């Protein structure tokens, strides 16, 4: 630390690194390691690293992998075979490959080009799309592998080299704010004792800085020139995926004879993709490279994902293929039977093999192959072309949705793959990261409780919304739950909060459906969002107990490990701070705002500019005697200081239950009020911490300090336990000062988004690398947790963990799971919500094969699940198991490299293009700027895309059955003579021009309801979750509709046209007339059918539908005008033969009406008697029966919200029940008070006297 503030940054950094942090810390970071050398050389511990001599790692047996990393699915060699394999996983593509091969033979009734070209086009487009997506991954890999780092090349010289050139054994120098290029062994740092700060946000999502410290023996290598003589050997564990363990030894010495072995631990291990912070530079030696690094071991290869609709479409193709085989078999048998009856074929010398009466088996087989090609229109390859086009256009609409654009960052939602658009409408489970996904990575000081009085607290939105719905316009109280009178002294009372009618009305429009505009309320100081005039601007000095106020602020300004940094803004007299945790930075900023500015520190002193009771500013020095740092087991931190007058104080901050247990009898004055304030803060989702202090006598401190020094000098496994026991002796008999509440700030709209998703029927799990307390607070802030929930905590007890026995841990976890399940079974009828919180160690045990089903059964039974201390590999494993166990559509969302495995494993992966780089985005299927955009992406675009694709596929099946079966029916009518009803160009035109554009418009532009209605009625989303629009019931129904329509068209055309004359001259129809008329009715019928399906018409649909019908006649005119050698039997057919005949137009009109009548009747019956949710909304909206503000509309809107146990709405419902209960208690209390009052009794006993 600089002894004084200086504008010279170089001077400040020089002084900064003189501070020996190891003298301040007590516990785990600096305790001696107890690794045993006996394991090295055994399986699992064979890694040998020759430090500063990477040339030895160029040859075996010490040759290890390179440092380049790839996330692509393909390379130059594997691209074509692997992509072809992916394409021909589709059943239809295999069929068309077979047909294309047969088309080259004489059996084909059409030209080979008409069958081969569509297949090449479809497969080519899909392969090209896969290649473009993988190219983007390659560019991202190239950017990472090309990053520069300084590498020692000999003679104490360091040069810049790219990451991919690093080898095991290289010595590198990493500067502040740079990422580590590989897994490194820390040798030294800019601090004198080799300490450095590391941010592991990309690995575990934690924003807290981790402290690493090198070995004492390598401290001297702190300058580039000194590395020309550095030689050492590292023997350590083999590459593995455990982020939190490292076992190894460092052998250091001038020669083998005097080599000394030093144990290594995670304290000296720096992981790839973690970031150097608060440290100017570090030197390290490369231990693991590329695919051997722990972060890469936690990653997964990019999987190939196919949507459920597409996989189900394969089964539809199976059905259609079975139908094709059936009618082909019928055609071949029929041909054999009738060929035998045609006696004249036996007289021909040169008989066609397909019609050879002398060889019926060969004829039948050839006719079977011919039928497979002819009736292949039942399985349309154009369906895949259309789906690819539609999905691409859907992705363009998503990318260009202005409501999915974030003005703050200038980024928008991007569909990185179009394969999974419809999956967005079927999601049932969301697995979300916390840091950077739900939160902004920013801490804000919000509230505090001092002397039993709460400051900075206004009414939260939950209470406002509950009050609004209860029609409480003036006041809403938080009452004493003990039934006591709510009017009491401030120190003993529960906080009483008023809500004015103006506040309620003001919050009406933004509680559920809007954004909260808080910009006008925010202070300009980053990290400080506190509003209370009683404390600001030195007003606190007018309080009744200034001493406790000052002690409170001193705890805030002194109990930390922070470093003051000069503010770069000109004319600013406030400092910035760097600290191990963001909470400490927040406390220091708040203390500065309250008038207690921590300005500098030395090795033994801390200096604070304070406001004294006279409102003048003075600088005071506090001698730092001891620092007892925070740990997950202690859950508290203390500093022992001596002030300028010689008094010794212990300042302590920590979790409420930990501090309360250590309060003295005279230190509990404010405990009751503080406890109630803490409950209110926690309900708001704020992180809370309690402050306390203790004045220590000199003799007491001397005695304790002697014991502490002895414990600190112990080397062995009992050292930490001894230190904890000694610390317990001094951290007792504390005096409570109050509590603070900080906000791990959620991203804008997160709570509202979660609420809407919950109403849509989605369950949300939170997977984070953060500690449990932090994750639980975020759970409350985001409304994933409620205070009336039954909260199950799954964790390994300390006793069992210390034994480190797998069986004991399994039994412990299994007992907890069974106990929790029993609670759920016993209280299932009460409709109470349950939530599960699991820590990393317990999760590791719970995911073992023999108990994972028990764990998943419990987790799925809970409304909300929060997993803490989760490694990237565990995130991916949980996602895989949830997907497999539940069978539900899963979506994973995250923003860091630690989320890549989870994103790739889920059915849909969402990457947030936030602060943590592009790893998550590059691995994702969709990228969004902030979590709140997930609401519109799923509930609007997901719903639309699912319904569009479902309708499109069903319609495609319908129209191709109609078209294909008319060919079969005519084949039967003609006694399997081999004549084809339609001209070859008719066959090509049907799917290529005459029906392609309407179906594409259906897949791109169809909307059952508008986007606003989707958001107002989130229950519509459940149609996709239930698979209503692509169920087998619907599929069979549309197949049946196609079969019925084809029968109607064939029968009516044949039996209306055949018996009578077609033209005035008495001419009857021939195959050309019948084929053209039948084909015309099909074109009209299928295009009118799509008009009945569409619920949202635009001018584009009208042009495509009616234009397709019109283009058929244009085609007939042009085709018929060609010379007979080209047009053949269709020569001037429309102009001279069919067009002038009234019968043609009558038949077309009659057949189209009768063909569409069954579907029209079905539609009327369904909408009249069995309407779906969207039908009701359409009738209300477009039938103009009601307006948007009508009572019926509001009632439908309310009923559309699925009853949920998480989300803002669920918390409001719970708060209403709570407030009603408190109002009832107050009412009964008043009635009881009046009933028992002396006045009431006197009136009751003397009614006549009082009447007089």
Short mmCIF file of C-alpha atoms in Angstrom, two decimals, residues 760-1173:
data_model
loop_
_atom_site.label_atom_id
_atom_site.label_comp_id
_atom_site.label_asym_id
_atom_site.label_seq_id
_atom_site.Cartn_x
_atom_site.Cartn_y
_atom_site.Cartn_z
CA UNK A 760 -46.10 -20.24 -18.91
CA UNK A 761 -45.39 -23.51 -17.08
CA UNK A 762 -41.59 -23.57 -17.10
CA UNK A 763 -39.49 -24.78 -14.16
CA UNK A 764 -36.22 -22.99 -13.50
CA UNK A 765 -33.12 -24.46 -11.87
CA UNK A 766 -30.19 -22.29 -10.81
CA UNK A 767 -26.71 -23.79 -11.27
CA UNK A 768 -23.89 -21.64 -9.97
CA UNK A 769 -20.32 -21.89 -8.81
CA UNK A 770 -21.03 -19.35 -6.06
CA UNK A 771 -21.36 -20.18 -2.38
CA UNK A 772 -24.71 -21.26 -1.00
CA UNK A 773 -25.58 -18.05 0.85
CA UNK A 774 -25.07 -15.95 -2.28
CA UNK A 775 -27.12 -18.29 -4.45
CA UNK A 776 -29.99 -18.38 -1.96
CA UNK A 777 -30.09 -14.57 -1.80
CA UNK A 778 -30.32 -14.39 -5.57
CA UNK A 779 -33.03 -17.03 -5.40
CA UNK A 780 -35.10 -14.70 -3.24
CA UNK A 781 -34.26 -11.62 -5.29
CA UNK A 782 -35.32 -13.29 -8.53
CA UNK A 783 -38.41 -14.85 -6.89
CA UNK A 784 -37.19 -18.40 -7.41
CA UNK A 785 -37.54 -18.79 -3.65
CA UNK A 786 -40.22 -17.64 -1.22
CA UNK A 787 -40.04 -17.32 2.52
CA UNK A 788 -43.03 -19.59 3.02
CA UNK A 789 -41.33 -22.41 1.09
CA UNK A 790 -40.13 -25.62 2.67
CA UNK A 791 -36.42 -25.30 1.93
CA UNK A 792 -34.41 -28.54 1.82
CA UNK A 793 -30.63 -28.14 2.22
CA UNK A 794 -28.62 -31.04 0.86
CA UNK A 795 -25.04 -30.94 2.10
CA UNK A 796 -22.37 -33.25 3.46
CA UNK A 797 -21.89 -32.81 7.19
CA UNK A 798 -18.46 -31.68 8.35
CA UNK A 799 -17.90 -34.87 10.34
CA UNK A 800 -18.60 -37.09 7.35
CA UNK A 801 -16.59 -34.87 5.00
CA UNK A 802 -13.57 -34.95 7.31
CA UNK A 803 -13.54 -38.77 7.12
CA UNK A 804 -13.52 -38.50 3.29
CA UNK A 805 -15.17 -41.91 2.94
CA UNK A 806 -17.36 -42.36 -0.14
CA UNK A 807 -19.77 -44.80 1.52
CA UNK A 808 -20.31 -42.55 4.53
CA UNK A 809 -21.02 -39.55 2.30
CA UNK A 810 -23.44 -41.59 0.17
CA UNK A 811 -25.31 -42.81 3.23
CA UNK A 812 -25.47 -39.27 4.61
CA UNK A 813 -26.87 -37.81 1.37
CA UNK A 814 -29.27 -40.71 0.88
CA UNK A 815 -30.68 -40.23 4.38
CA UNK A 816 -31.21 -36.52 3.72
CA UNK A 817 -32.92 -37.26 0.39
CA UNK A 818 -35.24 -39.82 1.94
CA UNK A 819 -36.11 -37.48 4.82
CA UNK A 820 -36.93 -34.67 2.39
CA UNK A 821 -39.05 -36.94 0.21
CA UNK A 822 -40.98 -38.08 3.26
CA UNK A 823 -41.76 -34.46 4.12
CA UNK A 824 -43.06 -33.90 0.59
CA UNK A 825 -45.26 -37.01 0.79
CA UNK A 826 -46.67 -36.03 4.19
CA UNK A 827 -47.45 -32.43 3.18
CA UNK A 828 -48.45 -32.99 -0.43
CA UNK A 829 -52.12 -32.33 0.30
CA UNK A 830 -51.33 -28.90 1.78
CA UNK A 831 -50.21 -27.58 -1.60
CA UNK A 832 -47.13 -26.06 0.00
CA UNK A 833 -44.16 -25.19 -2.24
CA UNK A 834 -40.83 -26.95 -1.82
CA UNK A 835 -37.34 -25.87 -2.85
CA UNK A 836 -34.03 -27.70 -2.85
CA UNK A 837 -30.58 -26.20 -2.27
CA UNK A 838 -27.59 -28.46 -2.96
CA UNK A 839 -23.90 -27.69 -2.48
CA UNK A 840 -21.11 -28.97 -4.72
CA UNK A 841 -19.80 -31.76 -2.50
CA UNK A 842 -23.28 -33.14 -1.89
CA UNK A 843 -24.09 -32.85 -5.58
CA UNK A 844 -20.99 -34.80 -6.52
CA UNK A 845 -22.17 -37.60 -4.27
CA UNK A 846 -25.83 -37.34 -5.30
CA UNK A 847 -24.99 -37.72 -9.00
CA UNK A 848 -23.39 -41.12 -8.52
CA UNK A 849 -25.10 -43.90 -10.45
CA UNK A 850 -26.59 -45.71 -7.46
CA UNK A 851 -28.38 -42.72 -5.89
CA UNK A 852 -28.85 -40.25 -8.77
CA UNK A 853 -32.42 -41.45 -9.41
CA UNK A 854 -33.34 -40.74 -5.78
CA UNK A 855 -31.84 -37.27 -6.03
CA UNK A 856 -33.56 -36.47 -9.32
CA UNK A 857 -36.89 -37.70 -8.02
CA UNK A 858 -36.60 -35.30 -5.09
CA UNK A 859 -35.39 -32.42 -7.27
CA UNK A 860 -38.18 -32.78 -9.82
CA UNK A 861 -40.73 -32.74 -6.98
CA UNK A 862 -39.53 -29.29 -5.91
CA UNK A 863 -40.75 -26.04 -7.40
CA UNK A 864 -37.24 -24.63 -7.46
CA UNK A 865 -33.76 -26.15 -7.33
CA UNK A 866 -30.53 -24.29 -6.61
CA UNK A 867 -27.17 -26.04 -7.01
CA UNK A 868 -24.15 -24.24 -5.52
CA UNK A 869 -20.40 -24.70 -5.91
CA UNK A 870 -21.01 -26.53 -9.18
CA UNK A 871 -18.12 -27.21 -11.54
CA UNK A 872 -18.59 -26.79 -15.31
CA UNK A 873 -18.58 -30.56 -15.78
CA UNK A 874 -21.21 -30.99 -13.08
CA UNK A 875 -23.39 -28.42 -14.83
CA UNK A 876 -23.23 -30.46 -18.02
CA UNK A 877 -23.85 -33.70 -16.12
CA UNK A 878 -26.91 -32.29 -14.32
CA UNK A 879 -28.30 -31.05 -17.62
CA UNK A 880 -27.82 -34.45 -19.23
CA UNK A 881 -29.40 -36.33 -16.32
CA UNK A 882 -32.37 -33.97 -16.04
CA UNK A 883 -32.97 -34.24 -19.78
CA UNK A 884 -32.76 -38.03 -19.67
CA UNK A 885 -34.66 -38.57 -16.41
CA UNK A 886 -37.58 -36.20 -17.02
CA UNK A 887 -37.77 -36.52 -20.80
CA UNK A 888 -38.62 -32.82 -20.88
CA UNK A 889 -37.28 -30.20 -23.22
CA UNK A 890 -34.37 -28.47 -21.46
CA UNK A 891 -32.88 -25.06 -22.09
CA UNK A 892 -29.55 -24.00 -20.58
CA UNK A 893 -28.52 -20.36 -20.36
CA UNK A 894 -25.21 -18.88 -19.30
CA UNK A 895 -22.62 -16.28 -20.21
CA UNK A 896 -19.20 -17.73 -19.34
CA UNK A 897 -16.80 -20.44 -20.39
CA UNK A 898 -17.94 -22.44 -17.34
CA UNK A 899 -21.39 -22.68 -18.91
CA UNK A 900 -20.29 -24.07 -22.28
CA UNK A 901 -20.75 -27.74 -21.33
CA UNK A 902 -24.23 -27.07 -19.97
CA UNK A 903 -25.18 -25.05 -23.05
CA UNK A 904 -24.01 -27.79 -25.41
CA UNK A 905 -25.65 -30.59 -23.45
CA UNK A 906 -29.13 -29.01 -23.27
CA UNK A 907 -31.70 -29.36 -26.02
CA UNK A 908 -31.36 -25.60 -26.53
CA UNK A 909 -28.32 -23.59 -25.48
CA UNK A 910 -28.60 -19.86 -24.90
CA UNK A 911 -25.46 -17.74 -24.56
CA UNK A 912 -25.56 -14.25 -23.09
CA UNK A 913 -23.31 -11.81 -24.92
CA UNK A 914 -22.29 -10.09 -21.71
CA UNK A 915 -19.04 -9.30 -19.89
CA UNK A 916 -17.35 -12.71 -19.83
CA UNK A 917 -16.14 -13.06 -23.39
CA UNK A 918 -17.70 -14.99 -26.25
CA UNK A 919 -17.15 -18.63 -25.24
CA UNK A 920 -20.76 -19.19 -24.21
CA UNK A 921 -22.09 -17.33 -27.24
CA UNK A 922 -19.93 -19.31 -29.66
CA UNK A 923 -21.14 -22.60 -28.16
CA UNK A 924 -24.79 -21.56 -28.09
CA UNK A 925 -27.72 -22.08 -30.41
CA UNK A 926 -29.13 -18.63 -29.66
CA UNK A 927 -27.46 -15.58 -28.11
CA UNK A 928 -29.25 -12.82 -26.23
CA UNK A 929 -27.93 -9.58 -24.69
CA UNK A 930 -29.73 -10.03 -21.36
CA UNK A 931 -31.81 -12.65 -19.57
CA UNK A 932 -35.05 -10.65 -19.89
CA UNK A 933 -35.12 -11.21 -23.65
CA UNK A 934 -35.71 -14.90 -22.96
CA UNK A 935 -39.34 -14.04 -22.19
CA UNK A 936 -40.14 -12.80 -25.70
CA UNK A 937 -37.85 -15.32 -27.38
CA UNK A 938 -39.74 -18.25 -25.84
CA UNK A 939 -43.29 -17.06 -25.21
CA UNK A 940 -43.65 -15.17 -28.50
CA UNK A 941 -41.19 -16.49 -31.08
CA UNK A 942 -41.03 -19.97 -29.59
CA UNK A 943 -44.82 -20.29 -29.60
CA UNK A 944 -45.07 -18.96 -33.14
CA UNK A 945 -42.26 -21.10 -34.56
CA UNK A 946 -43.57 -24.30 -33.01
CA UNK A 947 -47.06 -23.72 -34.31
CA UNK A 948 -45.85 -22.61 -37.74
CA UNK A 949 -43.57 -25.60 -38.27
CA UNK A 950 -46.23 -28.02 -36.98
CA UNK A 951 -48.92 -26.62 -39.26
CA UNK A 952 -46.52 -26.54 -42.17
CA UNK A 953 -45.47 -30.20 -41.85
CA UNK A 954 -49.03 -31.41 -41.37
CA UNK A 955 -50.19 -29.45 -44.39
CA UNK A 956 -47.29 -30.79 -46.45
CA UNK A 957 -48.23 -34.37 -45.52
CA UNK A 958 -51.84 -33.61 -46.42
CA UNK A 959 -51.20 -32.08 -49.85
CA UNK A 960 -48.74 -34.76 -50.91
CA UNK A 961 -51.07 -37.57 -49.88
CA UNK A 962 -53.78 -35.89 -51.90
CA UNK A 963 -51.52 -35.61 -54.93
CA UNK A 964 -49.80 -38.99 -54.65
CA UNK A 965 -52.91 -41.09 -54.04
CA UNK A 966 -54.76 -39.69 -57.06
CA UNK A 967 -52.01 -41.29 -59.15
CA UNK A 968 -52.61 -44.61 -57.39
CA UNK A 969 -56.39 -44.42 -57.76
CA UNK A 970 -56.07 -43.81 -61.50
CA UNK A 971 -53.65 -46.74 -61.70
CA UNK A 972 -56.34 -48.94 -60.15
CA UNK A 973 -59.00 -47.43 -62.45
CA UNK A 974 -56.87 -48.22 -65.51
CA UNK A 975 -56.28 -51.80 -64.39
CA UNK A 976 -52.61 -51.09 -63.61
CA UNK A 977 -51.86 -50.45 -67.28
CA UNK A 978 -48.84 -48.27 -66.49
CA UNK A 979 -50.31 -45.03 -67.78
CA UNK A 980 -49.45 -41.95 -65.72
CA UNK A 981 -52.38 -39.60 -65.20
CA UNK A 982 -50.36 -36.40 -65.20
CA UNK A 983 -47.81 -35.00 -67.57
CA UNK A 984 -44.21 -35.11 -66.30
CA UNK A 985 -44.01 -31.33 -66.03
CA UNK A 986 -47.17 -31.30 -63.91
CA UNK A 987 -45.34 -33.51 -61.44
CA UNK A 988 -42.40 -31.13 -61.28
CA UNK A 989 -44.56 -28.01 -61.03
CA UNK A 990 -46.72 -29.20 -58.13
CA UNK A 991 -44.18 -28.91 -55.32
CA UNK A 992 -41.81 -26.54 -57.08
CA UNK A 993 -44.14 -23.63 -57.94
CA UNK A 994 -47.84 -24.28 -57.44
CA UNK A 995 -47.84 -25.10 -53.71
CA UNK A 996 -44.40 -24.05 -52.43
CA UNK A 997 -44.85 -20.34 -51.72
CA UNK A 998 -48.13 -20.59 -49.74
CA UNK A 999 -46.65 -23.21 -47.43
CA UNK A 1000 -43.53 -21.08 -46.90
CA UNK A 1001 -45.70 -18.08 -46.04
CA UNK A 1002 -47.57 -20.30 -43.57
CA UNK A 1003 -44.30 -21.31 -41.90
CA UNK A 1004 -42.94 -17.76 -41.72
CA UNK A 1005 -45.87 -15.38 -41.21
CA UNK A 1006 -48.60 -17.36 -39.45
CA UNK A 1007 -49.71 -16.01 -36.05
CA UNK A 1008 -52.55 -17.51 -34.06
CA UNK A 1009 -52.41 -14.42 -31.82
CA UNK A 1010 -50.26 -11.28 -31.76
CA UNK A 1011 -47.09 -10.89 -29.72
CA UNK A 1012 -48.84 -8.72 -27.14
CA UNK A 1013 -51.53 -11.35 -26.64
CA UNK A 1014 -48.87 -14.07 -26.25
CA UNK A 1015 -47.33 -12.08 -23.39
CA UNK A 1016 -50.69 -11.31 -21.80
CA UNK A 1017 -51.80 -14.97 -22.01
CA UNK A 1018 -48.63 -16.95 -21.20
CA UNK A 1019 -50.66 -20.16 -20.76
CA UNK A 1020 -50.80 -20.37 -24.56
CA UNK A 1021 -47.18 -21.47 -24.40
CA UNK A 1022 -48.27 -24.76 -22.80
CA UNK A 1023 -49.70 -25.88 -26.13
CA UNK A 1024 -46.13 -26.41 -27.26
CA UNK A 1025 -45.09 -28.13 -24.03
CA UNK A 1026 -47.96 -30.60 -24.43
CA UNK A 1027 -47.15 -31.10 -28.12
CA UNK A 1028 -50.76 -30.42 -29.09
CA UNK A 1029 -50.12 -29.25 -32.64
CA UNK A 1030 -47.83 -32.07 -33.67
CA UNK A 1031 -49.34 -34.98 -31.80
CA UNK A 1032 -50.06 -38.32 -33.41
CA UNK A 1033 -53.74 -37.54 -33.11
CA UNK A 1034 -53.25 -34.51 -35.37
CA UNK A 1035 -50.88 -36.31 -37.69
CA UNK A 1036 -53.30 -39.22 -38.25
CA UNK A 1037 -56.14 -36.73 -38.59
CA UNK A 1038 -54.40 -34.82 -41.39
CA UNK A 1039 -53.42 -38.07 -43.09
CA UNK A 1040 -57.04 -39.13 -42.96
CA UNK A 1041 -58.08 -35.76 -44.34
CA UNK A 1042 -55.63 -36.22 -47.22
CA UNK A 1043 -56.88 -39.75 -47.98
CA UNK A 1044 -60.50 -38.60 -47.88
CA UNK A 1045 -59.82 -35.59 -50.08
CA UNK A 1046 -57.92 -37.66 -52.65
CA UNK A 1047 -60.81 -40.16 -52.79
CA UNK A 1048 -63.36 -37.39 -53.30
CA UNK A 1049 -61.29 -35.76 -56.04
CA UNK A 1050 -60.59 -39.02 -57.89
CA UNK A 1051 -64.10 -40.46 -57.67
CA UNK A 1052 -65.94 -37.26 -58.59
CA UNK A 1053 -63.64 -36.47 -61.51
CA UNK A 1054 -63.83 -39.97 -62.97
CA UNK A 1055 -67.51 -40.66 -62.43
CA UNK A 1056 -68.77 -37.19 -63.33
CA UNK A 1057 -66.70 -36.81 -66.48
CA UNK A 1058 -66.69 -40.38 -67.84
CA UNK A 1059 -70.42 -41.15 -68.42
CA UNK A 1060 -71.31 -38.07 -70.44
CA UNK A 1061 -70.01 -35.99 -73.31
CA UNK A 1062 -67.39 -33.44 -72.37
CA UNK A 1063 -67.88 -31.02 -75.29
CA UNK A 1064 -70.74 -29.93 -77.59
CA UNK A 1065 -69.62 -32.23 -80.34
CA UNK A 1066 -70.16 -35.26 -78.13
CA UNK A 1067 -66.47 -35.89 -77.47
CA UNK A 1068 -65.74 -37.75 -74.22
CA UNK A 1069 -62.75 -37.15 -71.98
CA UNK A 1070 -59.46 -38.86 -72.60
CA UNK A 1071 -56.51 -39.24 -70.20
CA UNK A 1072 -55.22 -35.73 -71.02
CA UNK A 1073 -58.60 -34.11 -70.22
CA UNK A 1074 -59.09 -36.16 -67.07
CA UNK A 1075 -55.53 -35.52 -65.90
CA UNK A 1076 -55.76 -31.76 -66.41
CA UNK A 1077 -59.16 -31.50 -64.69
CA UNK A 1078 -58.07 -33.65 -61.75
CA UNK A 1079 -54.85 -31.70 -61.43
CA UNK A 1080 -56.75 -28.38 -61.49
CA UNK A 1081 -59.05 -29.49 -58.68
CA UNK A 1082 -56.01 -30.55 -56.62
CA UNK A 1083 -54.33 -27.15 -57.10
CA UNK A 1084 -57.52 -25.34 -56.10
CA UNK A 1085 -58.27 -27.66 -53.15
CA UNK A 1086 -54.86 -27.65 -51.49
CA UNK A 1087 -54.48 -23.87 -51.86
CA UNK A 1088 -57.98 -23.21 -50.49
CA UNK A 1089 -57.20 -25.63 -47.66
CA UNK A 1090 -54.18 -23.58 -46.59
CA UNK A 1091 -56.40 -20.49 -46.65
CA UNK A 1092 -58.64 -22.21 -44.11
CA UNK A 1093 -55.65 -23.05 -41.93
CA UNK A 1094 -54.17 -19.56 -41.81
CA UNK A 1095 -55.48 -17.34 -39.01
CA UNK A 1096 -53.33 -14.27 -39.68
CA UNK A 1097 -53.53 -13.01 -43.25
CA UNK A 1098 -51.19 -10.49 -44.78
CA UNK A 1099 -51.02 -9.29 -48.36
CA UNK A 1100 -48.13 -11.69 -48.86
CA UNK A 1101 -50.28 -14.74 -48.11
CA UNK A 1102 -53.01 -13.53 -50.44
CA UNK A 1103 -50.54 -13.03 -53.28
CA UNK A 1104 -48.92 -16.42 -52.73
CA UNK A 1105 -52.16 -18.42 -52.42
CA UNK A 1106 -54.24 -16.90 -55.19
CA UNK A 1107 -51.14 -16.22 -57.27
CA UNK A 1108 -50.24 -19.92 -57.15
CA UNK A 1109 -53.66 -20.84 -58.53
CA UNK A 1110 -53.42 -18.16 -61.21
CA UNK A 1111 -49.90 -19.27 -62.15
CA UNK A 1112 -51.28 -22.76 -62.92
CA UNK A 1113 -53.39 -21.34 -65.71
CA UNK A 1114 -50.51 -19.20 -66.94
CA UNK A 1115 -48.36 -22.33 -67.07
CA UNK A 1116 -51.04 -24.21 -69.06
CA UNK A 1117 -51.23 -21.39 -71.58
CA UNK A 1118 -47.48 -21.25 -72.13
CA UNK A 1119 -46.95 -25.01 -72.01
CA UNK A 1120 -49.85 -25.64 -74.38
CA UNK A 1121 -48.47 -23.05 -76.82
CA UNK A 1122 -45.25 -25.01 -77.28
CA UNK A 1123 -44.92 -27.22 -80.36
CA UNK A 1124 -46.44 -30.72 -80.02
CA UNK A 1125 -43.01 -32.37 -79.88
CA UNK A 1126 -42.53 -30.57 -76.53
CA UNK A 1127 -46.05 -30.19 -75.15
CA UNK A 1128 -47.20 -33.59 -76.50
CA UNK A 1129 -50.77 -34.37 -75.42
CA UNK A 1130 -51.10 -31.04 -73.62
CA UNK A 1131 -50.85 -29.04 -76.87
CA UNK A 1132 -53.40 -26.17 -76.66
CA UNK A 1133 -55.38 -28.33 -74.26
CA UNK A 1134 -56.70 -25.47 -72.14
CA UNK A 1135 -57.57 -23.10 -74.98
CA UNK A 1136 -59.18 -25.52 -77.42
CA UNK A 1137 -60.45 -28.45 -75.39
CA UNK A 1138 -60.89 -27.89 -71.65
CA UNK A 1139 -61.38 -24.14 -71.30
CA UNK A 1140 -64.45 -23.83 -73.58
CA UNK A 1141 -66.19 -26.78 -71.86
CA UNK A 1142 -68.61 -25.65 -69.08
CA UNK A 1143 -68.36 -29.13 -67.57
CA UNK A 1144 -64.71 -28.45 -66.70
CA UNK A 1145 -65.51 -25.38 -64.62
CA UNK A 1146 -68.56 -26.98 -62.99
CA UNK A 1147 -66.57 -30.06 -61.99
CA UNK A 1148 -63.72 -27.96 -60.57
CA UNK A 1149 -66.11 -25.89 -58.45
CA UNK A 1150 -68.10 -28.91 -57.28
CA UNK A 1151 -65.09 -31.03 -56.39
CA UNK A 1152 -63.30 -28.23 -54.50
CA UNK A 1153 -66.36 -27.43 -52.38
CA UNK A 1154 -67.09 -31.07 -51.52
CA UNK A 1155 -63.41 -31.79 -50.79
CA UNK A 1156 -63.11 -28.92 -48.31
CA UNK A 1157 -66.49 -29.52 -46.66
CA UNK A 1158 -65.33 -32.18 -44.11
CA UNK A 1159 -62.57 -29.95 -42.74
CA UNK A 1160 -64.89 -26.93 -42.65
CA UNK A 1161 -67.50 -28.88 -40.66
CA UNK A 1162 -64.80 -30.13 -38.27
CA UNK A 1163 -63.53 -26.58 -37.76
CA UNK A 1164 -67.03 -25.24 -36.99
CA UNK A 1165 -67.75 -28.02 -34.49
CA UNK A 1166 -64.40 -27.59 -32.73
CA UNK A 1167 -64.64 -23.83 -32.38
CA UNK A 1168 -68.29 -24.01 -31.28
CA UNK A 1169 -68.16 -26.84 -28.77
CA UNK A 1170 -64.50 -27.71 -28.06
CA UNK A 1171 -62.57 -24.45 -28.46
CA UNK A 1172 -58.90 -24.22 -27.56
CA UNK A 1173 -57.42 -21.26 -25.69
#
